[in-house]
Structures are given as structure tokens and as C-alpha cells.
mmCIF file of C-alpha atoms in Angstrom:
data_model
loop_
_atom_site.group_PDB
_atom_site.id
_atom_site.type_symbol
_atom_site.label_atom_id
_atom_site.label_comp_id
_atom_site.label_asym_id
_atom_site.label_seq_id
_atom_site.Cartn_x
_atom_site.Cartn_y
_atom_site.Cartn_z
ATOM 1 C CA UNK C 1 -72.613 6.850 11.725
ATOM 2 C CA UNK C 2 -71.298 7.461 9.163
ATOM 3 C CA UNK C 3 -72.234 4.535 6.324
ATOM 4 C CA UNK C 4 -68.817 4.617 3.347
ATOM 5 C CA UNK C 5 -70.852 6.934 1.262
ATOM 6 C CA UNK C 6 -70.496 9.823 3.195
ATOM 7 C CA UNK C 7 -67.155 9.147 3.914
ATOM 8 C CA UNK C 8 -66.104 9.215 0.418
ATOM 9 C CA UNK C 9 -68.953 12.347 -0.310
ATOM 10 C CA UNK C 10 -66.894 14.370 2.990
ATOM 11 C CA UNK C 11 -63.659 13.005 1.611
ATOM 12 C CA UNK C 12 -64.833 14.397 -1.834
ATOM 13 C CA UNK C 13 -66.191 17.780 -0.634
ATOM 14 C CA UNK C 14 -63.384 18.099 1.946
ATOM 15 C CA UNK C 15 -59.930 17.670 -0.160
ATOM 16 C CA UNK C 16 -57.721 20.004 2.280
ATOM 17 C CA UNK C 17 -59.232 18.597 4.717
ATOM 18 C CA UNK C 18 -58.244 14.589 3.705
ATOM 19 C CA UNK C 19 -54.725 16.322 2.563
ATOM 20 C CA UNK C 20 -54.602 17.735 6.559
ATOM 21 C CA UNK C 21 -55.007 14.125 7.661
ATOM 22 C CA UNK C 22 -52.970 12.122 5.600
ATOM 23 C CA UNK C 23 -50.393 14.296 6.168
ATOM 24 C CA UNK C 24 -50.614 14.610 9.850
ATOM 25 C CA UNK C 25 -50.668 10.428 9.956
ATOM 26 C CA UNK C 26 -47.270 10.905 7.799
ATOM 27 C CA UNK C 27 -45.489 12.571 10.599
ATOM 28 C CA UNK C 28 -46.806 10.775 13.562
ATOM 29 C CA UNK C 29 -45.729 7.400 10.908
ATOM 30 C CA UNK C 30 -42.366 9.315 10.873
ATOM 31 C CA UNK C 31 -41.490 10.557 14.521
ATOM 32 C CA UNK C 32 -42.873 6.556 15.253
ATOM 33 C CA UNK C 33 -39.765 4.672 12.705
ATOM 34 C CA UNK C 34 -36.785 7.765 13.985
ATOM 35 C CA UNK C 35 -37.730 7.788 17.117
ATOM 36 C CA UNK C 36 -38.772 4.126 17.784
ATOM 37 C CA UNK C 37 -37.178 1.904 15.365
ATOM 38 C CA UNK C 38 -34.367 3.969 14.054
ATOM 39 C CA UNK C 39 -33.302 4.594 17.844
ATOM 40 C CA UNK C 40 -33.912 1.304 18.936
ATOM 41 C CA UNK C 41 -31.705 0.114 15.816
ATOM 42 C CA UNK C 42 -29.603 2.454 16.974
ATOM 43 C CA UNK C 43 -29.160 1.455 20.472
ATOM 44 C CA UNK C 44 -28.838 -2.181 20.131
ATOM 45 C CA UNK C 45 -26.674 -1.710 17.518
ATOM 46 C CA UNK C 46 -23.737 0.052 20.056
ATOM 47 C CA UNK C 47 -24.641 -2.557 22.891
ATOM 48 C CA UNK C 48 -23.693 -5.359 21.752
ATOM 49 C CA UNK C 49 -19.424 -6.867 22.258
ATOM 50 C CA UNK C 50 -19.404 -6.609 17.795
ATOM 51 C CA UNK C 51 -18.192 -4.362 14.955
ATOM 52 C CA UNK C 52 -20.632 -5.604 12.466
ATOM 53 C CA UNK C 53 -23.370 -4.631 13.553
ATOM 54 C CA UNK C 54 -21.995 -0.746 14.239
ATOM 55 C CA UNK C 55 -21.221 -0.803 10.687
ATOM 56 C CA UNK C 56 -24.281 -0.948 8.753
ATOM 57 C CA UNK C 57 -25.684 1.017 11.454
ATOM 58 C CA UNK C 58 -23.567 3.903 10.613
ATOM 59 C CA UNK C 59 -24.092 3.327 6.640
ATOM 60 C CA UNK C 60 -27.001 2.076 7.071
ATOM 61 C CA UNK C 61 -28.723 4.896 8.663
ATOM 62 C CA UNK C 62 -31.592 4.138 10.585
ATOM 63 C CA UNK C 63 -33.372 7.986 10.426
ATOM 64 C CA UNK C 64 -32.138 8.033 7.091
ATOM 65 C CA UNK C 65 -34.041 4.856 6.196
ATOM 66 C CA UNK C 66 -37.326 5.971 8.418
ATOM 67 C CA UNK C 67 -38.498 8.796 6.039
ATOM 68 C CA UNK C 68 -39.632 4.572 4.184
ATOM 69 C CA UNK C 69 -43.276 5.052 6.881
ATOM 70 C CA UNK C 70 -44.529 9.079 5.920
ATOM 71 C CA UNK C 71 -43.403 7.773 1.934
ATOM 72 C CA UNK C 72 -45.379 4.606 1.749
ATOM 73 C CA UNK C 73 -47.248 6.402 3.694
ATOM 74 C CA UNK C 74 -48.504 8.706 0.912
ATOM 75 C CA UNK C 75 -48.184 6.463 -1.414
ATOM 76 C CA UNK C 76 -50.685 4.211 0.178
ATOM 77 C CA UNK C 77 -53.929 6.740 0.747
ATOM 78 C CA UNK C 78 -53.180 8.791 -2.785
ATOM 79 C CA UNK C 79 -56.161 7.883 -3.816
ATOM 80 C CA UNK C 80 -58.744 9.869 -1.541
ATOM 81 C CA UNK C 81 -57.155 12.365 -3.111
ATOM 82 C CA UNK C 82 -58.302 12.282 -6.467
ATOM 83 C CA UNK C 83 -57.254 15.173 -8.046
ATOM 84 C CA UNK C 84 -53.794 15.303 -6.273
ATOM 85 C CA UNK C 85 -53.086 11.269 -6.899
ATOM 86 C CA UNK C 86 -51.265 11.316 -9.609
ATOM 87 C CA UNK C 87 -49.048 13.811 -8.430
ATOM 88 C CA UNK C 88 -48.504 12.611 -4.139
ATOM 89 C CA UNK C 89 -48.158 9.000 -6.213
ATOM 90 C CA UNK C 90 -44.763 9.785 -8.321
ATOM 91 C CA UNK C 91 -43.281 12.352 -6.551
ATOM 92 C CA UNK C 92 -43.483 9.643 -3.665
ATOM 93 C CA UNK C 93 -42.672 6.754 -5.325
ATOM 94 C CA UNK C 94 -39.576 9.106 -7.001
ATOM 95 C CA UNK C 95 -38.153 9.798 -3.078
ATOM 96 C CA UNK C 96 -38.791 6.018 -2.247
ATOM 97 C CA UNK C 97 -37.236 4.501 -4.832
ATOM 98 C CA UNK C 98 -34.200 7.078 -4.384
ATOM 99 C CA UNK C 99 -34.149 6.462 -1.255
ATOM 100 C CA UNK C 100 -34.163 2.604 -1.481
ATOM 101 C CA UNK C 101 -30.943 3.010 -3.951
ATOM 102 C CA UNK C 102 -28.927 5.153 -2.187
ATOM 103 C CA UNK C 103 -30.085 2.744 1.049
ATOM 104 C CA UNK C 104 -28.810 -0.515 -0.886
ATOM 105 C CA UNK C 105 -25.394 0.886 -1.894
ATOM 106 C CA UNK C 106 -24.621 1.521 1.438
ATOM 107 C CA UNK C 107 -25.663 -1.572 2.421
ATOM 108 C CA UNK C 108 -22.897 -2.532 -0.731
ATOM 109 C CA UNK C 109 -20.089 -0.233 1.679
ATOM 110 C CA UNK C 110 -21.613 -2.323 5.419
ATOM 111 C CA UNK C 111 -20.329 -5.007 3.353
ATOM 112 C CA UNK C 112 -17.007 -4.175 1.910
ATOM 113 C CA UNK C 113 -16.321 -2.471 5.279
ATOM 114 C CA UNK C 114 -17.176 -5.864 7.133
ATOM 115 C CA UNK C 115 -15.191 -8.007 4.429
ATOM 116 C CA UNK C 116 -12.218 -5.842 4.808
ATOM 117 C CA UNK C 117 -12.430 -5.254 9.581
ATOM 118 C CA UNK C 118 -13.066 -9.398 9.334
ATOM 119 C CA UNK C 119 -9.702 -11.676 10.201
ATOM 120 C CA UNK C 120 -10.548 -13.607 7.133
ATOM 121 C CA UNK C 121 -9.228 -10.323 4.388
ATOM 122 C CA UNK C 122 -5.523 -10.378 3.518
ATOM 123 C CA UNK C 123 -5.390 -7.349 1.903
ATOM 124 C CA UNK C 124 -7.258 -8.349 -1.203
ATOM 125 C CA UNK C 125 -9.805 -6.053 -1.793
ATOM 126 C CA UNK C 126 -13.229 -6.138 -3.507
ATOM 127 C CA UNK C 127 -14.717 -3.105 -3.413
ATOM 128 C CA UNK C 128 -14.274 -2.412 -7.367
ATOM 129 C CA UNK C 129 -17.006 -4.863 -8.386
ATOM 130 C CA UNK C 130 -19.226 -3.272 -5.442
ATOM 131 C CA UNK C 131 -18.601 -0.054 -7.242
ATOM 132 C CA UNK C 132 -19.530 -1.683 -9.846
ATOM 133 C CA UNK C 133 -23.008 -2.885 -9.132
ATOM 134 C CA UNK C 134 -23.334 0.199 -7.325
ATOM 135 C CA UNK C 135 -23.086 2.331 -10.964
ATOM 136 C CA UNK C 136 -25.500 -0.768 -11.995
ATOM 137 C CA UNK C 137 -27.862 0.107 -9.096
ATOM 138 C CA UNK C 138 -27.942 3.872 -10.275
ATOM 139 C CA UNK C 139 -28.503 3.173 -13.607
ATOM 140 C CA UNK C 140 -31.702 1.457 -13.092
ATOM 141 C CA UNK C 141 -32.858 4.082 -11.083
ATOM 142 C CA UNK C 142 -32.019 6.691 -13.976
ATOM 143 C CA UNK C 143 -34.584 4.792 -16.475
ATOM 144 C CA UNK C 144 -37.395 3.838 -13.651
ATOM 145 C CA UNK C 145 -37.130 6.907 -12.970
ATOM 146 C CA UNK C 146 -37.224 8.390 -16.422
ATOM 147 C CA UNK C 147 -40.392 5.747 -16.691
ATOM 148 C CA UNK C 148 -42.475 6.920 -13.852
ATOM 149 C CA UNK C 149 -42.532 10.184 -15.118
ATOM 150 C CA UNK C 150 -42.250 9.813 -18.587
ATOM 151 C CA UNK C 151 -44.548 6.031 -18.947
ATOM 152 C CA UNK C 152 -42.344 4.402 -21.041
ATOM 153 C CA UNK C 153 -42.024 0.803 -19.778
ATOM 154 C CA UNK C 154 -38.677 0.423 -18.884
ATOM 155 C CA UNK C 155 -38.357 -2.171 -21.278
ATOM 156 C CA UNK C 156 -38.971 0.172 -24.833
ATOM 157 C CA UNK C 157 -35.922 2.958 -22.592
ATOM 158 C CA UNK C 158 -33.160 -0.132 -23.048
ATOM 159 C CA UNK C 159 -34.564 -0.709 -26.590
ATOM 160 C CA UNK C 160 -33.518 2.335 -27.201
ATOM 161 C CA UNK C 161 -29.581 2.970 -24.632
ATOM 162 C CA UNK C 162 -29.210 1.168 -28.432
ATOM 163 C CA UNK C 163 -28.011 4.459 -30.502
ATOM 164 C CA UNK C 164 -26.368 5.591 -27.065
ATOM 165 C CA UNK C 165 -24.489 2.829 -26.727
ATOM 166 C CA UNK C 166 -20.951 5.264 -28.673
ATOM 167 C CA UNK C 167 -22.439 8.025 -25.927
ATOM 168 C CA UNK C 168 -22.652 6.036 -23.227
ATOM 169 C CA UNK C 169 -18.868 3.378 -23.874
ATOM 170 C CA UNK C 170 -17.333 7.773 -24.551
ATOM 171 C CA UNK C 171 -19.095 9.092 -21.011
ATOM 172 C CA UNK C 172 -17.071 5.405 -18.776
ATOM 173 C CA UNK C 173 -15.184 5.504 -20.831
ATOM 174 C CA UNK C 174 -12.392 5.155 -17.284
ATOM 175 C CA UNK C 175 -15.237 3.583 -15.487
ATOM 176 C CA UNK C 176 -14.381 0.460 -18.164
ATOM 177 C CA UNK C 177 -11.186 0.671 -18.310
ATOM 178 C CA UNK C 178 -10.653 0.566 -14.818
ATOM 179 C CA UNK C 179 -12.953 -1.966 -14.408
ATOM 180 C CA UNK C 180 -10.693 -3.985 -16.388
ATOM 181 C CA UNK C 181 -7.584 -2.887 -14.699
ATOM 182 C CA UNK C 182 -9.235 -4.318 -10.942
ATOM 183 C CA UNK C 183 -9.829 -7.023 -13.101
ATOM 184 C CA UNK C 184 -6.172 -7.335 -14.049
ATOM 185 C CA UNK C 185 -5.065 -6.441 -10.308
ATOM 186 C CA UNK C 186 -6.953 -8.883 -8.657
ATOM 187 C CA UNK C 187 -6.881 -11.610 -10.670
ATOM 188 C CA UNK C 188 -2.612 -11.322 -11.252
ATOM 189 C CA UNK C 189 -2.797 -10.154 -7.750
ATOM 190 C CA UNK C 190 -0.509 -7.305 -8.216
ATOM 191 C CA UNK C 191 -1.472 -4.662 -5.807
ATOM 192 C CA UNK C 192 -3.249 -5.313 -2.820
ATOM 193 C CA UNK C 193 -4.631 -2.854 -0.062
ATOM 194 C CA UNK C 194 -1.344 -2.886 3.261
ATOM 195 C CA UNK C 195 1.134 -3.064 0.514
ATOM 196 C CA UNK C 196 3.715 -0.904 -0.756
ATOM 197 C CA UNK C 197 4.660 0.590 -3.778
ATOM 198 C CA UNK C 198 6.278 2.665 -5.412
ATOM 199 C CA UNK C 199 4.490 4.530 -8.388
ATOM 200 C CA UNK C 200 7.966 7.260 -9.660
ATOM 201 C CA UNK C 201 5.254 7.962 -12.107
ATOM 202 C CA UNK C 202 3.191 9.920 -10.290
ATOM 203 C CA UNK C 203 5.111 10.662 -6.920
ATOM 204 C CA UNK C 204 4.205 7.509 -4.671
ATOM 205 C CA UNK C 205 6.122 5.677 -1.809
ATOM 206 C CA UNK C 206 3.915 4.333 0.644
ATOM 207 C CA UNK C 207 1.396 1.098 1.836
ATOM 208 C CA UNK C 208 -1.072 1.200 -0.539
ATOM 209 C CA UNK C 209 -5.243 2.390 2.478
ATOM 210 C CA UNK C 210 -7.714 3.115 -0.911
ATOM 211 C CA UNK C 211 -8.803 0.632 -3.527
ATOM 212 C CA UNK C 212 -11.385 1.128 -5.527
ATOM 213 C CA UNK C 213 -13.152 1.324 -8.945
ATOM 214 C CA UNK C 214 -11.150 4.120 -10.652
ATOM 215 C CA UNK C 215 -9.148 5.436 -8.342
ATOM 216 C CA UNK C 216 -5.677 3.636 -6.027
ATOM 217 C CA UNK C 217 -4.526 6.241 -2.619
ATOM 218 C CA UNK C 218 -0.605 5.747 -1.004
ATOM 219 C CA UNK C 219 0.239 6.671 2.064
ATOM 220 C CA UNK C 220 3.368 8.239 1.125
ATOM 221 C CA UNK C 221 5.857 8.085 4.232
ATOM 222 C CA UNK C 222 5.639 11.349 4.760
ATOM 223 C CA UNK C 223 2.372 10.760 5.503
ATOM 224 C CA UNK C 224 0.333 12.473 2.158
ATOM 225 C CA UNK C 225 -1.698 11.011 -0.052
ATOM 226 C CA UNK C 226 -0.713 9.889 -3.105
ATOM 227 C CA UNK C 227 -4.094 9.271 -5.920
ATOM 228 C CA UNK C 228 -3.592 7.331 -8.738
ATOM 229 C CA UNK C 229 -6.313 6.004 -12.124
ATOM 230 C CA UNK C 230 -7.158 2.581 -11.250
ATOM 231 C CA UNK C 231 -6.846 2.504 -15.089
ATOM 232 C CA UNK C 232 -3.494 4.508 -15.237
ATOM 233 C CA UNK C 233 -0.690 1.317 -12.608
ATOM 234 C CA UNK C 234 -1.504 -0.916 -15.515
ATOM 235 C CA UNK C 235 0.013 1.520 -17.671
ATOM 236 C CA UNK C 236 3.067 2.697 -15.639
ATOM 237 C CA UNK C 237 6.180 1.129 -14.177
ATOM 238 C CA UNK C 238 5.670 0.540 -10.517
ATOM 239 C CA UNK C 239 7.425 -1.244 -7.162
ATOM 240 C CA UNK C 240 5.106 -3.552 -4.965
ATOM 241 C CA UNK C 241 7.610 -4.772 -2.305
ATOM 242 C CA UNK C 242 4.954 -7.741 -0.719
ATOM 243 C CA UNK C 243 7.711 -9.974 -1.928
ATOM 244 C CA UNK C 244 10.541 -8.704 -0.049
ATOM 245 C CA UNK C 245 7.858 -8.341 3.213
ATOM 246 C CA UNK C 246 6.422 -11.908 3.222
ATOM 247 C CA UNK C 247 10.756 -13.231 2.039
ATOM 248 C CA UNK C 248 12.079 -12.512 6.230
ATOM 249 C CA UNK C 249 14.423 -10.104 4.310
ATOM 250 C CA UNK C 250 15.815 -7.102 2.954
ATOM 251 C CA UNK C 251 18.822 -6.608 1.834
ATOM 252 C CA UNK C 252 21.150 -4.869 2.458
ATOM 253 C CA UNK C 253 23.627 -3.958 -0.777
ATOM 254 C CA UNK C 254 25.967 -0.876 -0.176
ATOM 255 C CA UNK C 255 29.483 -0.583 -0.721
ATOM 256 C CA UNK C 256 32.373 0.457 0.791
ATOM 257 C CA UNK C 257 34.757 2.259 -1.510
ATOM 258 C CA UNK C 258 38.604 1.643 -1.045
ATOM 259 C CA UNK C 259 41.312 3.836 -2.322
ATOM 260 C CA UNK C 260 43.941 1.978 -3.814
ATOM 261 C CA UNK C 261 47.041 3.603 -3.381
ATOM 262 C CA UNK C 262 46.215 1.762 0.840
ATOM 263 C CA UNK C 263 46.677 -1.553 -0.244
ATOM 264 C CA UNK C 264 49.581 -3.632 -0.587
ATOM 265 C CA UNK C 265 51.036 -7.355 -0.274
ATOM 266 C CA UNK C 266 50.496 -8.284 3.540
ATOM 267 C CA UNK C 267 53.957 -8.119 6.053
ATOM 268 C CA UNK C 268 54.798 -10.701 8.696
ATOM 269 C CA UNK C 269 54.541 -8.066 11.113
ATOM 270 C CA UNK C 270 50.945 -8.096 9.281
ATOM 271 C CA UNK C 271 50.062 -10.809 9.378
ATOM 272 C CA UNK C 272 50.517 -11.442 13.307
ATOM 273 C CA UNK C 273 49.253 -8.471 14.366
ATOM 274 C CA UNK C 274 45.723 -9.767 12.322
ATOM 275 C CA UNK C 275 45.878 -14.253 13.460
ATOM 276 C CA UNK C 276 44.631 -11.183 16.230
ATOM 277 C CA UNK C 277 41.373 -10.373 15.345
ATOM 278 C CA UNK C 278 39.984 -13.811 16.567
ATOM 279 C CA UNK C 279 37.782 -13.689 14.001
ATOM 280 C CA UNK C 280 40.727 -14.302 11.228
ATOM 281 C CA UNK C 281 42.402 -16.612 13.184
ATOM 282 C CA UNK C 282 41.417 -19.679 11.326
ATOM 283 C CA UNK C 283 41.621 -17.918 7.334
ATOM 284 C CA UNK C 284 44.876 -17.065 7.898
ATOM 285 C CA UNK C 285 45.966 -20.391 9.043
ATOM 286 C CA UNK C 286 44.197 -22.235 6.635
ATOM 287 C CA UNK C 287 44.941 -19.768 3.633
ATOM 288 C CA UNK C 288 48.354 -19.960 4.773
ATOM 289 C CA UNK C 289 48.626 -23.363 4.705
ATOM 290 C CA UNK C 290 47.332 -23.842 1.051
ATOM 291 C CA UNK C 291 49.950 -20.074 0.193
ATOM 292 C CA UNK C 292 52.683 -22.443 1.923
ATOM 293 C CA UNK C 293 51.745 -26.038 0.246
ATOM 294 C CA UNK C 294 50.916 -24.531 -3.426
ATOM 295 C CA UNK C 295 54.722 -22.715 -3.545
ATOM 296 C CA UNK C 296 56.248 -25.742 -2.932
ATOM 297 C CA UNK C 297 54.537 -27.727 -4.863
ATOM 298 C CA UNK C 298 55.824 -25.105 -7.673
ATOM 299 C CA UNK C 299 59.169 -24.336 -5.766
ATOM 300 C CA UNK C 300 58.599 -20.926 -6.129
ATOM 301 C CA UNK C 301 61.571 -18.913 -3.523
ATOM 302 C CA UNK C 302 60.138 -15.980 -2.123
ATOM 303 C CA UNK C 303 62.750 -13.520 -3.087
ATOM 304 C CA UNK C 304 60.107 -11.073 -4.445
ATOM 305 C CA UNK C 305 56.557 -10.421 -2.507
ATOM 306 C CA UNK C 306 54.916 -11.023 -6.598
ATOM 307 C CA UNK C 307 57.308 -14.491 -6.791
ATOM 308 C CA UNK C 308 53.889 -16.741 -5.469
ATOM 309 C CA UNK C 309 50.596 -16.112 -3.803
ATOM 310 C CA UNK C 310 50.789 -13.470 -1.258
ATOM 311 C CA UNK C 311 48.221 -11.839 1.255
ATOM 312 C CA UNK C 312 47.143 -8.583 0.559
ATOM 313 C CA UNK C 313 45.021 -6.391 3.326
ATOM 314 C CA UNK C 314 42.269 -6.201 1.300
ATOM 315 C CA UNK C 315 41.319 -9.951 0.718
ATOM 316 C CA UNK C 316 41.973 -9.962 4.081
ATOM 317 C CA UNK C 317 39.943 -7.498 5.318
ATOM 318 C CA UNK C 318 36.838 -8.917 2.345
ATOM 319 C CA UNK C 319 37.723 -12.279 4.704
ATOM 320 C CA UNK C 320 36.952 -10.384 7.703
ATOM 321 C CA UNK C 321 33.796 -8.077 6.285
ATOM 322 C CA UNK C 322 32.237 -11.772 5.545
ATOM 323 C CA UNK C 323 33.569 -13.579 8.611
ATOM 324 C CA UNK C 324 32.040 -10.340 11.253
ATOM 325 C CA UNK C 325 28.874 -10.948 8.794
ATOM 326 C CA UNK C 326 28.339 -14.759 9.467
ATOM 327 C CA UNK C 327 28.708 -14.018 12.883
ATOM 328 C CA UNK C 328 26.247 -11.248 13.249
ATOM 329 C CA UNK C 329 22.791 -12.488 14.180
ATOM 330 C CA UNK C 330 20.058 -10.386 12.639
ATOM 331 C CA UNK C 331 22.104 -11.866 9.430
ATOM 332 C CA UNK C 332 20.700 -14.750 7.421
ATOM 333 C CA UNK C 333 22.356 -16.984 6.708
ATOM 334 C CA UNK C 334 21.035 -18.689 4.541
ATOM 335 C CA UNK C 335 18.386 -19.211 1.742
ATOM 336 C CA UNK C 336 18.455 -15.598 0.721
ATOM 337 C CA UNK C 337 21.473 -14.209 -0.477
ATOM 338 C CA UNK C 338 24.050 -13.896 1.360
ATOM 339 C CA UNK C 339 27.739 -12.368 -0.545
ATOM 340 C CA UNK C 340 30.425 -9.765 0.175
ATOM 341 C CA UNK C 341 32.218 -9.451 -2.928
ATOM 342 C CA UNK C 342 35.204 -6.915 -5.116
ATOM 343 C CA UNK C 343 33.658 -4.445 -8.107
ATOM 344 C CA UNK C 344 36.058 -3.123 -10.773
ATOM 345 C CA UNK C 345 38.136 0.044 -10.263
ATOM 346 C CA UNK C 346 37.429 3.376 -11.202
ATOM 347 C CA UNK C 347 37.906 6.842 -10.036
ATOM 348 C CA UNK C 348 36.615 6.222 -6.480
ATOM 349 C CA UNK C 349 38.863 3.188 -6.077
ATOM 350 C CA UNK C 350 37.449 -0.203 -5.151
ATOM 351 C CA UNK C 351 34.401 -0.900 -3.797
ATOM 352 C CA UNK C 352 34.006 -4.374 -0.968
ATOM 353 C CA UNK C 353 29.916 -4.797 -1.524
ATOM 354 C CA UNK C 354 27.576 -6.007 0.855
ATOM 355 C CA UNK C 355 24.874 -8.146 -0.094
ATOM 356 C CA UNK C 356 23.190 -9.757 2.418
ATOM 357 C CA UNK C 357 20.051 -9.724 3.809
ATOM 358 C CA UNK C 358 18.650 -8.449 7.449
ATOM 359 C CA UNK C 359 16.280 -10.949 9.799
ATOM 360 C CA UNK C 360 13.675 -8.283 10.516
ATOM 361 C CA UNK C 361 11.489 -5.953 6.493
ATOM 362 C CA UNK C 362 11.195 -3.006 9.627
ATOM 363 C CA UNK C 363 12.337 0.221 8.247
ATOM 364 C CA UNK C 364 13.460 0.894 11.261
ATOM 365 C CA UNK C 365 15.589 -2.025 12.899
ATOM 366 C CA UNK C 366 17.125 -2.491 9.543
ATOM 367 C CA UNK C 367 17.825 0.618 9.591
ATOM 368 C CA UNK C 368 20.368 0.430 12.937
ATOM 369 C CA UNK C 369 21.542 -2.648 11.706
ATOM 370 C CA UNK C 370 22.388 -1.345 8.303
ATOM 371 C CA UNK C 371 24.339 2.018 10.029
ATOM 372 C CA UNK C 372 26.315 -0.853 13.177
ATOM 373 C CA UNK C 373 27.797 -2.741 10.023
ATOM 374 C CA UNK C 374 29.389 0.399 8.641
ATOM 375 C CA UNK C 375 30.368 2.285 11.077
ATOM 376 C CA UNK C 376 31.795 -0.613 12.331
ATOM 377 C CA UNK C 377 33.797 -1.684 9.519
ATOM 378 C CA UNK C 378 34.681 2.265 8.149
ATOM 379 C CA UNK C 379 36.002 2.114 11.823
ATOM 380 C CA UNK C 380 37.909 -1.156 11.239
ATOM 381 C CA UNK C 381 40.254 -0.491 8.407
ATOM 382 C CA UNK C 382 42.187 1.181 9.724
ATOM 383 C CA UNK C 383 43.520 -1.762 11.344
ATOM 384 C CA UNK C 384 43.722 -3.467 7.701
ATOM 385 C CA UNK C 385 46.037 -0.613 6.694
ATOM 386 C CA UNK C 386 43.699 0.204 4.204
ATOM 387 C CA UNK C 387 41.918 3.466 3.357
ATOM 388 C CA UNK C 388 38.300 4.837 2.768
ATOM 389 C CA UNK C 389 38.558 6.294 -0.770
ATOM 390 C CA UNK C 390 37.019 10.701 0.091
ATOM 391 C CA UNK C 391 36.584 13.827 -2.565
ATOM 392 C CA UNK C 392 39.433 15.622 -1.020
ATOM 393 C CA UNK C 393 37.565 17.990 0.622
ATOM 394 C CA UNK C 394 38.030 22.283 -0.530
ATOM 395 C CA UNK C 395 39.922 23.178 2.939
ATOM 396 C CA UNK C 396 42.619 20.428 1.406
ATOM 397 C CA UNK C 397 43.064 22.382 -1.772
ATOM 398 C CA UNK C 398 44.248 25.325 -0.077
ATOM 399 C CA UNK C 399 45.874 24.224 2.267
ATOM 400 C CA UNK C 400 48.411 22.879 -1.165
ATOM 401 C CA UNK C 401 47.887 26.257 -2.349
ATOM 402 C CA UNK C 402 49.546 28.124 0.236
ATOM 403 C CA UNK C 403 51.895 25.561 1.041
ATOM 404 C CA UNK C 404 53.454 25.756 -2.801
ATOM 405 C CA UNK C 405 53.214 29.342 -2.104
ATOM 406 C CA UNK C 406 55.302 29.573 0.767
ATOM 407 C CA UNK C 407 57.507 26.676 -1.022
ATOM 408 C CA UNK C 408 58.075 28.801 -4.426
ATOM 409 C CA UNK C 409 58.859 32.466 -0.881
#
């Protein structure tokens, strides 16, 4: 039986054989770590019902971590090959260092996904802060790598970084600005993942799907992706529609332009016709009684429509619009603004604006409700002897020209 002295002598006499044995043991260790540990963890993650372990396995990649086993074995037995000991130790340590750094950063990615997939996630992203930690991990790995090959202490290298502060600030300018912007966004609750935002200067109009340290990704309604630098979002004007979504109502703000030539006082026949509209009966009874009482108290004789107060078809139509909207099941009646108003007359007639809120914030349903309301109101205007203002088409000018030409012949 060979004693320890003979073993050392054999190792010194056969360095290449020792290297071969170490490599063979490392290969076997890698195979065991990959086939047993890595594959076993992947199998267990697939068998469980929770998704958290699936995320960890996907991001950490056990098959990649399996490389740590042979690298560690190489580092431990490097002393058996004195001629190549330093080279093997530094090489294996370098690979272990960077494999560990990549694994730690992958762990942060996994933690972010677990956080965002949890039931307590409210759209407030922590990825920006994790990105800062990941950058620090990479910086630490770089410093330790330089220290490994130069033999200098990491403390000495960190001391020397003071002279490079200006250069580092220049290199990491966007990172620093983005970090400050991320803190402002988070502390002031300006933007969260899932928010609908509009950023005209970047052509963005859609939902925020991802927020990182450097970028904010917005999926526009046409399914394109807009990428906005995080530090720029605090420098430009943008609109966040979260308030509308949280309020439970979406605003309808649209006007109907009424032809000024169709506005008139209501005749007796018109009033009798309007009485047949159920939504107007209470309005007409109270309004006519009020007008009659005021005219009688003031001794006003109705020799002219301009004597005293009179009903107009425009005012009656406005009352009908209010009554119609008050009876609409999809319109908020309280808490949110409810207004039907007349704006200043202009070259396109007198606008009657509807300013109300629907009970849904869902886009498709909102558009249907709005379209149904204005379909009905536009179709009901002839009942009040009102016309919608409309620019005359080119064919109208052509017909008028031909008619004038025939008259002159």
C-alpha cells in the first residue's frame, strides 16, 4: 500500500495524469449535479400547484447553477498541480464569481415576478430598485475580478475610484436620473403598471405593461409598443387615466350644433304636440304655470311673442335631453357631474353640450352608450322643429349654380 509520501511523489511525477483525473472528477460532478439536482428541482417545480417555484426555476436555471459543482472541485484540488495551481484557482474563482453574480441577479428577477404575480400587487413596481441592486452586484463583481487578477485589495481599488467619480457620473448619468425619477414616480404614485397613459411627445397612448429603471413600456391601442426613458417622463406632459378608471365613470363631453335658423318660440300647436312626450309632461306643466303666473302678476298682454316670457323649441329640447339622460340606466345621476348646457353661438350654429358620465369605464361599452345617446337625440330633433347645422356639400353649390343659370336664360 502506497503511503502519503509516495502519493505526493507520484503526483509530482505525473502532473498531466493528475490534471486528467481532476477533469474527470469535475465532469462526473457536473453530470451528477445536472442530472440529479438540477433535473430533480425542475421536476418538483412542475409537480407543485404553486407558480412561485416555477418562476424561481425558470429564472435561476438550475442547469446553469450546476456548473458551480465542477468549478468548486477544480478550485479545491488545484494544489495538486503546483505548476498550474495559480492559473486554475484564479480561472475557477473568476467563473464562480460571475456565475454567482448572474444567479443573484436572476434571483432578483424572480423575486420581482413573484411580487407582481401575487394577489397583493397593486401596480407599484419594485423593478427599478432591484435594477439598482443588480447594477451594484455587477460593479462588485467587476471590482473583485480586477482584484483577483491584479492581487490588489478591493478596498484599495474602491479608494482609487474617488478619482474616477466624474467619469462614473458621466457614464451613469441616465441611470442616476432614472433612479431619481423612479423614486419620484413611486413615492408620489404617479404611474403604475396597468395604468392607461397618454404621452403625446413620445406618441404613446395605451397601457403601461412594464416599468424598469431605465424604461417605461407602453402598449398602444394599435398594439405597437412605445418605450419611454424613465427620467424623461418627469420632464414631459402626460395624462394618466387611472383617476377616471377608479372613479367608476367615464365622461361624455360632446355638443350638437343646432342651426340658428330653426330656433323659434313655441306655438300652441307645438306645445300640444310636445305634451304627447311623456318625459316632457311635468316640465311643460310646471313651466307653463310659472310663465302664466308671472305674466299675470306683471299684467303682460300677449299681443306679441316678445311680450313676456315664452317657451322656445330649443329650451324645450334641452329639457327633453335632460329628462332623457336622467332616465338613462347607464348614466351617473349623482356624485359625478351631470350637465346639459348651451354654449355661445358661432359660425356653426349654437352648440348644445352634453357633459355627463357613464357608469362604465370600459372603452367598447362606453362608445356604444355614447353612440346610442346621440343617435336618439339627433333623430328626435325634427320633432322639436330643430335642424342640425351642417356645412353644405359641394353638390348643393352645383345645384344652386345650375338653378341660377336656368333662371337667367
